[in-house]
Coordinates of C-alpha atoms in Angstrom, one line a residue:
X179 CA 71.5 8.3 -23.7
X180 CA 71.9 4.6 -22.0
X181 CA 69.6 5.8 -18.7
X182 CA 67.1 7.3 -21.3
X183 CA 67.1 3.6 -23.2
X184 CA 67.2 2.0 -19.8
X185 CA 64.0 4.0 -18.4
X186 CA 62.1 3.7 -21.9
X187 CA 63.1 -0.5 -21.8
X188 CA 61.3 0.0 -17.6
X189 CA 58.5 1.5 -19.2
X190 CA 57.8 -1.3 -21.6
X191 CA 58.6 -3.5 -19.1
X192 CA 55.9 -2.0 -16.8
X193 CA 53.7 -2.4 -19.7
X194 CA 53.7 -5.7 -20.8
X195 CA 53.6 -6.5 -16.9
X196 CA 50.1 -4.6 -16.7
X197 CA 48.9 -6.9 -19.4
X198 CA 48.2 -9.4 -16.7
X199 CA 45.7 -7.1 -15.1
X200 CA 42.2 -8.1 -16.6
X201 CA 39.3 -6.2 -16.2
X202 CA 36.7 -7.7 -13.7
X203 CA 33.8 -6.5 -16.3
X204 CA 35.0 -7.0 -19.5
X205 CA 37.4 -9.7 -18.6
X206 CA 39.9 -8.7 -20.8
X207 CA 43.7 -7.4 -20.3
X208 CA 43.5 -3.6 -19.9
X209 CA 45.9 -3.0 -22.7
X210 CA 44.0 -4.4 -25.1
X211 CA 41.3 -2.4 -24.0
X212 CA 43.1 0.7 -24.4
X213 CA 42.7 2.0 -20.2
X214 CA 46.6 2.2 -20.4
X215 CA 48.3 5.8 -21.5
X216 CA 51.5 7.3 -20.9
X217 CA 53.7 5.1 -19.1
X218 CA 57.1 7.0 -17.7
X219 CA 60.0 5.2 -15.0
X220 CA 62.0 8.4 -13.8
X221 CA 65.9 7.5 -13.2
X222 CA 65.0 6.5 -9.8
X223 CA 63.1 3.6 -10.6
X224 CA 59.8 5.7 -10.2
X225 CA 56.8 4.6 -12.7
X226 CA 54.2 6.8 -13.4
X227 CA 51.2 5.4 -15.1
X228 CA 48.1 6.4 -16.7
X229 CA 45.0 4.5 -16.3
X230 CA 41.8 5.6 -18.0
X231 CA 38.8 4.2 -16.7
X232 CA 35.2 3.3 -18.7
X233 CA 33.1 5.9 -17.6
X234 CA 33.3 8.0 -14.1
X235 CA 32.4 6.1 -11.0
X236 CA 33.2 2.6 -12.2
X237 CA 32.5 0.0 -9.8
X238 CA 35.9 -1.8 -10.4
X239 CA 38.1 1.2 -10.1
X240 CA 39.8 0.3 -6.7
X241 CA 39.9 -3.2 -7.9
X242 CA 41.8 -2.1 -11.0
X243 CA 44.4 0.3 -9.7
X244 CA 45.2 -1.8 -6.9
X245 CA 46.3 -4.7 -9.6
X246 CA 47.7 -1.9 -11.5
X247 CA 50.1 -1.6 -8.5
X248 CA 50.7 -4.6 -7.9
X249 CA 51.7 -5.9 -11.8
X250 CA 54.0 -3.0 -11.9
X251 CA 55.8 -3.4 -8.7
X252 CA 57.0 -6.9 -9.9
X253 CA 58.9 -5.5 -12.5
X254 CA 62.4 -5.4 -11.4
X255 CA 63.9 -2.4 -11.4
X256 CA 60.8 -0.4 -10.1
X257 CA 60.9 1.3 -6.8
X258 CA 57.9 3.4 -6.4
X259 CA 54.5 3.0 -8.5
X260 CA 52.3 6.3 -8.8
X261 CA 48.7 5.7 -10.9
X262 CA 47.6 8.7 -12.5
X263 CA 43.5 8.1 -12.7
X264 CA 41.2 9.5 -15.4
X265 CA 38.0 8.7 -17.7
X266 CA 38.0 7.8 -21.3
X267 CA 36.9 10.7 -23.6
X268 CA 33.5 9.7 -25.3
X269 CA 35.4 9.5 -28.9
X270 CA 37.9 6.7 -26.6
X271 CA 34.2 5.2 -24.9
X272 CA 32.9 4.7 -28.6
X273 CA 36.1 3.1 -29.7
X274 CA 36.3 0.3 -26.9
X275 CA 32.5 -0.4 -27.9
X276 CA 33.5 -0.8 -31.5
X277 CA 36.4 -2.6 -30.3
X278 CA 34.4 -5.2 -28.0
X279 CA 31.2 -5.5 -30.2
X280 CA 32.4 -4.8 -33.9
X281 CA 31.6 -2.8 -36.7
X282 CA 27.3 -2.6 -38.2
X283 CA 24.4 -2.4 -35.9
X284 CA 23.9 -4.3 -32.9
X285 CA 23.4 -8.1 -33.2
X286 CA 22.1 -11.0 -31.1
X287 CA 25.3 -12.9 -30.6
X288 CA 23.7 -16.0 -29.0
X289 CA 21.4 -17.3 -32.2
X290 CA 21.6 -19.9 -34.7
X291 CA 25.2 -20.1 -35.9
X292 CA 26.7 -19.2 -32.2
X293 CA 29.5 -21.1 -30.9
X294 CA 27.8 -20.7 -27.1
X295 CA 26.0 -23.2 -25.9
X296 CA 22.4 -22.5 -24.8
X297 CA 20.7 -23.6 -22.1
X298 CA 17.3 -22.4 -20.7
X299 CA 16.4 -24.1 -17.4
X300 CA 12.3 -24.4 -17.2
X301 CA 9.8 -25.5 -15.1
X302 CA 5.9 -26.3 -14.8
X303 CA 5.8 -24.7 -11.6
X304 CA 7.4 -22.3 -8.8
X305 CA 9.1 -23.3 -5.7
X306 CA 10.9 -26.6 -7.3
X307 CA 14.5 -24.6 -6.9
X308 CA 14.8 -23.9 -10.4
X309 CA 17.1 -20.8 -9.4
X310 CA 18.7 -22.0 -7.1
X311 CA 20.2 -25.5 -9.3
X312 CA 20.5 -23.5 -12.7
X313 CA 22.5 -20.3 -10.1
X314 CA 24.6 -23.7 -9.0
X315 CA 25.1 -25.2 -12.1
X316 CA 26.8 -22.0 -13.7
X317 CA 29.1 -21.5 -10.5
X318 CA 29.7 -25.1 -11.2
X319 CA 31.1 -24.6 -14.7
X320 CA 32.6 -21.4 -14.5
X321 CA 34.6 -23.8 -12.0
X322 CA 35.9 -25.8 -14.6
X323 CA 37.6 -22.7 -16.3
X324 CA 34.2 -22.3 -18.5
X325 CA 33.2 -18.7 -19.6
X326 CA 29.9 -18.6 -18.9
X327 CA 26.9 -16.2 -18.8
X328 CA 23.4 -16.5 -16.9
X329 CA 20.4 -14.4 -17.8
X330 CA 18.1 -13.8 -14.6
X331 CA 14.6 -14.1 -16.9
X332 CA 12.5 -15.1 -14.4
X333 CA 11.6 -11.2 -14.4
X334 CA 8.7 -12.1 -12.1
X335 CA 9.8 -13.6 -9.1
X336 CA 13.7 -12.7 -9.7
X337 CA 16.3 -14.4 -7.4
X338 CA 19.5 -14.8 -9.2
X339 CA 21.1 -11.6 -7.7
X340 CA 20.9 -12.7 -4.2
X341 CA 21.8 -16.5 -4.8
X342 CA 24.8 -15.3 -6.3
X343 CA 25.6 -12.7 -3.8
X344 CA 25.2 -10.0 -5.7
X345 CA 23.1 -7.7 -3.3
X346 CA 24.2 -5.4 -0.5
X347 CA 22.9 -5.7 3.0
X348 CA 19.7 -3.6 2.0
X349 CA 19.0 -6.1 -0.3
X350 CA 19.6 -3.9 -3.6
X351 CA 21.4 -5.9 -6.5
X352 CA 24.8 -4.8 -8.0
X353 CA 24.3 -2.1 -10.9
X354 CA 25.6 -3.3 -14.1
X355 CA 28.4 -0.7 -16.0
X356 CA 27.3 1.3 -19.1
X357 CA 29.3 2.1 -21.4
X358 CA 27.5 4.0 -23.8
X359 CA 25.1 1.8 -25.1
X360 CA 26.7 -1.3 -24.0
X361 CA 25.9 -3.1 -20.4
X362 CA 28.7 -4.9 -19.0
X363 CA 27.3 -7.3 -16.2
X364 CA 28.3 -7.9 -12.6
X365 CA 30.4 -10.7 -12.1
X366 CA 29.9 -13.3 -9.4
X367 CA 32.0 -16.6 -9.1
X368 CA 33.5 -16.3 -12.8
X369 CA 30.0 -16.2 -13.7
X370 CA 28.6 -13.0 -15.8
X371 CA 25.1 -12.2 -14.7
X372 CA 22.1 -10.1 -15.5
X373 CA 18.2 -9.6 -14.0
X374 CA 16.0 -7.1 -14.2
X375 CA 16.4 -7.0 -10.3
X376 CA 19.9 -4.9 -11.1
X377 CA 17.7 -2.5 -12.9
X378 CA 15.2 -1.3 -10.4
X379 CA 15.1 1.6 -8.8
X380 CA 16.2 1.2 -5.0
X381 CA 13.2 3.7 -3.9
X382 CA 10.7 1.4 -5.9
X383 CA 12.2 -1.4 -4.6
X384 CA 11.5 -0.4 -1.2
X385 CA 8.0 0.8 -1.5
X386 CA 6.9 -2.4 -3.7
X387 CA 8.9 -5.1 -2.9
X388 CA 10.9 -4.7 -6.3
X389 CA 8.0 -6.0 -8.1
X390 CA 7.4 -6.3 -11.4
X391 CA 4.3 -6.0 -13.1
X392 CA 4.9 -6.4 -17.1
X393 CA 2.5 -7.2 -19.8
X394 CA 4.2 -9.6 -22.6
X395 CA 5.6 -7.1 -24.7
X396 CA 7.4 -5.4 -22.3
X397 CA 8.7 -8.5 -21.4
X398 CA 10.1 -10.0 -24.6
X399 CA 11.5 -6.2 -25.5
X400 CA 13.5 -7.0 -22.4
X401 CA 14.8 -9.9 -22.8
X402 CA 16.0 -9.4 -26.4
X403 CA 18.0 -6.1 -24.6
X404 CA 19.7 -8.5 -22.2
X405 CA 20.2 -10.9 -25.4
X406 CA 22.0 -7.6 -27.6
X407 CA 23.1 -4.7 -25.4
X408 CA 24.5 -6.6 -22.6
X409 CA 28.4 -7.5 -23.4
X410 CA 29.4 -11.3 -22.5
X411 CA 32.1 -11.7 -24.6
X412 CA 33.0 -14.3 -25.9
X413 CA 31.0 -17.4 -24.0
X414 CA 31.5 -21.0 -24.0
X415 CA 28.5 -21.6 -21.7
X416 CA 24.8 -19.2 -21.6
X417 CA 22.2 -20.1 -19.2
X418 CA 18.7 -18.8 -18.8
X419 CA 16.9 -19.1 -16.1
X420 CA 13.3 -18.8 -17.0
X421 CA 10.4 -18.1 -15.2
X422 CA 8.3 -21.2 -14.0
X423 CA 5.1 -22.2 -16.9
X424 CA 4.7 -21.8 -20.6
X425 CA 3.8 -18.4 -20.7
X426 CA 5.2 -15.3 -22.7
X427 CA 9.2 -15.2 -21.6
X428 CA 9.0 -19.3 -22.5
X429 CA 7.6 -18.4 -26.5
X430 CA 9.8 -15.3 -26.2
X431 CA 13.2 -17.3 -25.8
X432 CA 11.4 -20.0 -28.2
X433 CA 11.5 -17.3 -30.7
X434 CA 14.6 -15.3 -30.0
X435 CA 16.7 -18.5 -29.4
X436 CA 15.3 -21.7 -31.5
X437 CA 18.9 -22.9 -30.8
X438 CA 18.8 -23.2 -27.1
X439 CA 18.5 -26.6 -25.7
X440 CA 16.1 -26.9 -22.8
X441 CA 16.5 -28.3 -19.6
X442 CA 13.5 -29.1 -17.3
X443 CA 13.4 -29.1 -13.7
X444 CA 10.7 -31.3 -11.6
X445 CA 10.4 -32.3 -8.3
X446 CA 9.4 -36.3 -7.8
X447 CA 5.5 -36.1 -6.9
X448 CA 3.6 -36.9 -9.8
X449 CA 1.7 -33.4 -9.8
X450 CA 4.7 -31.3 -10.8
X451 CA 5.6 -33.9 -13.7
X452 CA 2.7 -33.3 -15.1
X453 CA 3.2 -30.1 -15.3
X454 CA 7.2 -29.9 -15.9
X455 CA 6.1 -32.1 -18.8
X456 CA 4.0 -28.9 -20.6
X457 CA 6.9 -26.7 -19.9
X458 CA 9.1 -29.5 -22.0
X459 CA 6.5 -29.4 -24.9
X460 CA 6.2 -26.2 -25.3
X461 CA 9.9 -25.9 -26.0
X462 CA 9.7 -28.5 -28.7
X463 CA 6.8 -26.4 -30.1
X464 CA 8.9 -23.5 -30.6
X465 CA 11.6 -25.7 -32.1
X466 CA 14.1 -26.1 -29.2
X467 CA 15.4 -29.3 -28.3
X468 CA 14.9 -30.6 -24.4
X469 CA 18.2 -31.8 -23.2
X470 CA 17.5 -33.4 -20.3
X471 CA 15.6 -33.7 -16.7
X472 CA 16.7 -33.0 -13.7
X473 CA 14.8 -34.0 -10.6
X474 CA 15.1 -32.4 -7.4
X475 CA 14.3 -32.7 -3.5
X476 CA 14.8 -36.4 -4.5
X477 CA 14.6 -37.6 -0.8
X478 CA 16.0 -36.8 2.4
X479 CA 19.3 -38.5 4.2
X480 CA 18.3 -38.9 7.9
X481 CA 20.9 -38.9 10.3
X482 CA 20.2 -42.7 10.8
X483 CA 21.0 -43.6 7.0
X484 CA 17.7 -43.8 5.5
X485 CA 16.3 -41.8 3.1
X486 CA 12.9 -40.3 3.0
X487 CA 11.4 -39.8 -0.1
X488 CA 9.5 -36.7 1.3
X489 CA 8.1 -35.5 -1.9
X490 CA 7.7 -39.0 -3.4
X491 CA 9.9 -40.7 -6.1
X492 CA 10.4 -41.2 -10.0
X493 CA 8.8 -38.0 -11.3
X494 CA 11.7 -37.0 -12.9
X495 CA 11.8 -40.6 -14.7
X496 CA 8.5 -40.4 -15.7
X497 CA 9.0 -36.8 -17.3
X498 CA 12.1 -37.8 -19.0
X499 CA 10.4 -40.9 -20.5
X500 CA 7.3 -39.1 -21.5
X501 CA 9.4 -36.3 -23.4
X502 CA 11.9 -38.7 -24.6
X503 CA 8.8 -40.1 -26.7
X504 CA 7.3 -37.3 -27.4
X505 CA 10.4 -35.7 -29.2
X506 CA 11.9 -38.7 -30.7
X507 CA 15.1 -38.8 -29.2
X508 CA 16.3 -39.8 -25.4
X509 CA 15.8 -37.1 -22.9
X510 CA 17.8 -38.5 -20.0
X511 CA 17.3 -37.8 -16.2
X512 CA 20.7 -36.0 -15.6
X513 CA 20.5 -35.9 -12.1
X514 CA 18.0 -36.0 -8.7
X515 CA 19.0 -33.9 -6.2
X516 CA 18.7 -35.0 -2.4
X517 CA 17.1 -32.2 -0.2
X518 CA 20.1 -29.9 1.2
X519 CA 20.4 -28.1 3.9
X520 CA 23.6 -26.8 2.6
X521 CA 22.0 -26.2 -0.9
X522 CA 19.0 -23.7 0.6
X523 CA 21.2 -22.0 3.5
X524 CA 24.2 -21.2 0.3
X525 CA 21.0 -19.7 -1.4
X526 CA 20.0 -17.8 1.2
X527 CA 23.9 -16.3 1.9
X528 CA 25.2 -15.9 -2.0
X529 CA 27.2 -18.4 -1.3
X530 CA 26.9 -21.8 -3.6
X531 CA 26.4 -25.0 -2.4
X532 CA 28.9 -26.3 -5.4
X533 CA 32.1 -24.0 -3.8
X534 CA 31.1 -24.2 -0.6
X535 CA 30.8 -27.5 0.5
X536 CA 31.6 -29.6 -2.9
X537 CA 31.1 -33.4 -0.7
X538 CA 27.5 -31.8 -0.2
X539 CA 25.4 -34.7 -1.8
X540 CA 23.4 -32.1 -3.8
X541 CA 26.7 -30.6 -5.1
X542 CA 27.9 -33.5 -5.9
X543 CA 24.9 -34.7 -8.3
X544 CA 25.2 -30.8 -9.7
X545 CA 28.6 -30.9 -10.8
X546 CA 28.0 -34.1 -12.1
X547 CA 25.5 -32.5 -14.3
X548 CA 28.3 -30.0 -14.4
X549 CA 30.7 -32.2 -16.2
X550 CA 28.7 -33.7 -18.4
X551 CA 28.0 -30.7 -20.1
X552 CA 31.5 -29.1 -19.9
X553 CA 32.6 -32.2 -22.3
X554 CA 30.1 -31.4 -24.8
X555 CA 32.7 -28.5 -25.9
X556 CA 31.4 -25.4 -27.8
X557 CA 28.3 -25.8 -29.7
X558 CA 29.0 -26.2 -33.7
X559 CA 33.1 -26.3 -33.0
X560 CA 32.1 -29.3 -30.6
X561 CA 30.6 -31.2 -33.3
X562 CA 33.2 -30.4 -35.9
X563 CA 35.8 -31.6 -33.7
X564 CA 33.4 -34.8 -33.0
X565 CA 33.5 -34.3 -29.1
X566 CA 30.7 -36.3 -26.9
X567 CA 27.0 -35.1 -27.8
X568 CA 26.0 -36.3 -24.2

């Protein structure tokens, strides 16, 4: 009778030990997510455990059993850790989806009345680095224990993927889990991610390029999927990184999110102002408010200590000023950028510039930026517990 209570006390030992394993996916405790069963420690000190997995082939399997391992091994008393592997039944899938997402039909989570804050990066034109800053930028405050989210919906000319590191040496992007009717996104860097680039097929992709060639309705039907069947959780933090222009993704998000607050990228010469200004005005023509500018390939440190201002200066002054007018409220320059070597070569690896090499001048003015948002807090909790607006 006392070795039975003394093996049954092991096995709820080994439990509550395993609910320090999280799920890389969900990024929630196991337990809680019901992938735990039967849980027996033979006399000998010998724990046998069941782990059920989402759905067969899950791409954080190894990751999960090996932490399994580990967390049960601490427990003193246990000698030997076996891991019985299996799939969730379809009745046990549905349950973890009405767990995670709630009872009634499917909602947009990220709307008016969210506690996330929204931010959709735009520009007036391609090539400005608009993927690579807002990629940055999440890394950046994921770093500072942020949950955040970033929605690839530059569905055009998608990059996200491979900023992030999320591609294989073929170049194909990491497939998102289903679960059911639920997407769970890869995770890179703390930072949950989506694009269309994880959805195409590898054969297309290499017999076009992994183009995409969408008319607007496919388009806005797409990103309202990303918006409502892909599973975040619970976010503090949601970025968007919208294609360059004001064309049909811009009015889509205008529509879909009237909440998000807008943040436009420019580089200094005075032609892609101009147009990083447009991109700015449309957003307060759908009703979003522009939060600020950033400006970069601001100049260029030469090795001798002076800077060359190799795509001119005070664009991103003069945009901020012109929409600060124009929407009644200051829109402040929140950072220029220096040209980085450090900044394109992390691009071009998956590697960001921010974790890489943090003294890098353009990580620096990034997780600057970084900061300043992280003290705004949560959206409408922010404000009721009067935190910094800035």
């Amino acid at each position: 009778m006392t070795v039975a209570v003394a093996a049954d006390a092991l096995a709820e030992a080994v439990r509550g030990a395993l609910g320090r394993v999280i799920d890389p996916e969900i990024r929630k405790p196991i337990t809680e997510l019901d992938m735990v069963g039967a849980i027996e420690v033979s006399d000998a000190g010998h724990a046998s455990i069941g782990l059920k997995l989402t759905i067969v082939g899950c791409p954080a399997a190894d990751t999960i059993e090996r932490d399994v391992r580990n967390a049960a091994a601490t427990v003193p008393g246990v000698e030997a850790v076996l891991v019985d592997v299996s799939v969730m039944s379809k009745e046990e899938r549905a349950a973890l989806t009405l767990k995670l997402r709630g009872p009634g039909q499917r909602v947009m989570p990220f709307g008016p009345g969210s506690l996330t804050r929204v931010y959709a990066v735009t520009s007036g034109k391609g090539g400005v680095g608009k993927s690579t800053l807002t990629a940055n930028l999440a890394v950046a405050l994921a770093d500072r224990g942020l949950s955040v989210g970033l929605i690839d919906a530059d569905v055009y000319g998608f990059s996200i993927p491979g900023i992030l590191g999320l591609v294989d040496d073929a170049g194909v992007a990491a497939r998102p889990t289903r679960v059911d009717d639920m997407i769970l996104p890869p995770v890179a860097f703390g930072v949950k991610v989506i694009s269309i680039g994880m959805f195409i097929d590898p054969d297309q992709a290499s017999s076009t390029g992994g183009a995409v060639a969408w008319r607007g309705p496919m388009l806005h039907r797409t990103i309202n999927q990303f918006l409502t069947d892909v599973y975040f959780g619970d976010l503090d933090v949601l970025l968007l990184d919208l294609p360059p222009g004001t064309g049909d993704i811009a009015i889509s998000i205008g529509q879909l999110l009237p909440n998000a607050e807008v943040i436009v990228l420019t580089t200094p010469q005075a032609a892609a102002a101009d147009v990083a200004e447009r991109s700015g005005l449309v957003a307060m023509q759908t009703g979003q408010h522009v939060y600020g500018v950033i400006e970069n390939m601001a100049g260029f440190a030469a090795p001798d200590g002076t800077v060359l201002d190799i795509f001119g200066a005070g664009g991103g002054t003069d945009v901020a000023s012109r929409l600060s007018a124009r929407q009644g409220s200051e829109v402040p320059l929140l950072a220029s950028v220096p040209i980085s070597l450090g900044l394109r070569t992390g691009g071009d690896v998956g590697a960001p510039v921010v974790l890489a090499d943090p003294a890098d001048p353009a990580s620096v003015a990034i997780r600057a930026v970084a900061d300043r948002m992280a003290r705004r807090g949560r959206d409408l909790a922010g404000r009721k517990l009067g935190l910094s607006p800035v």
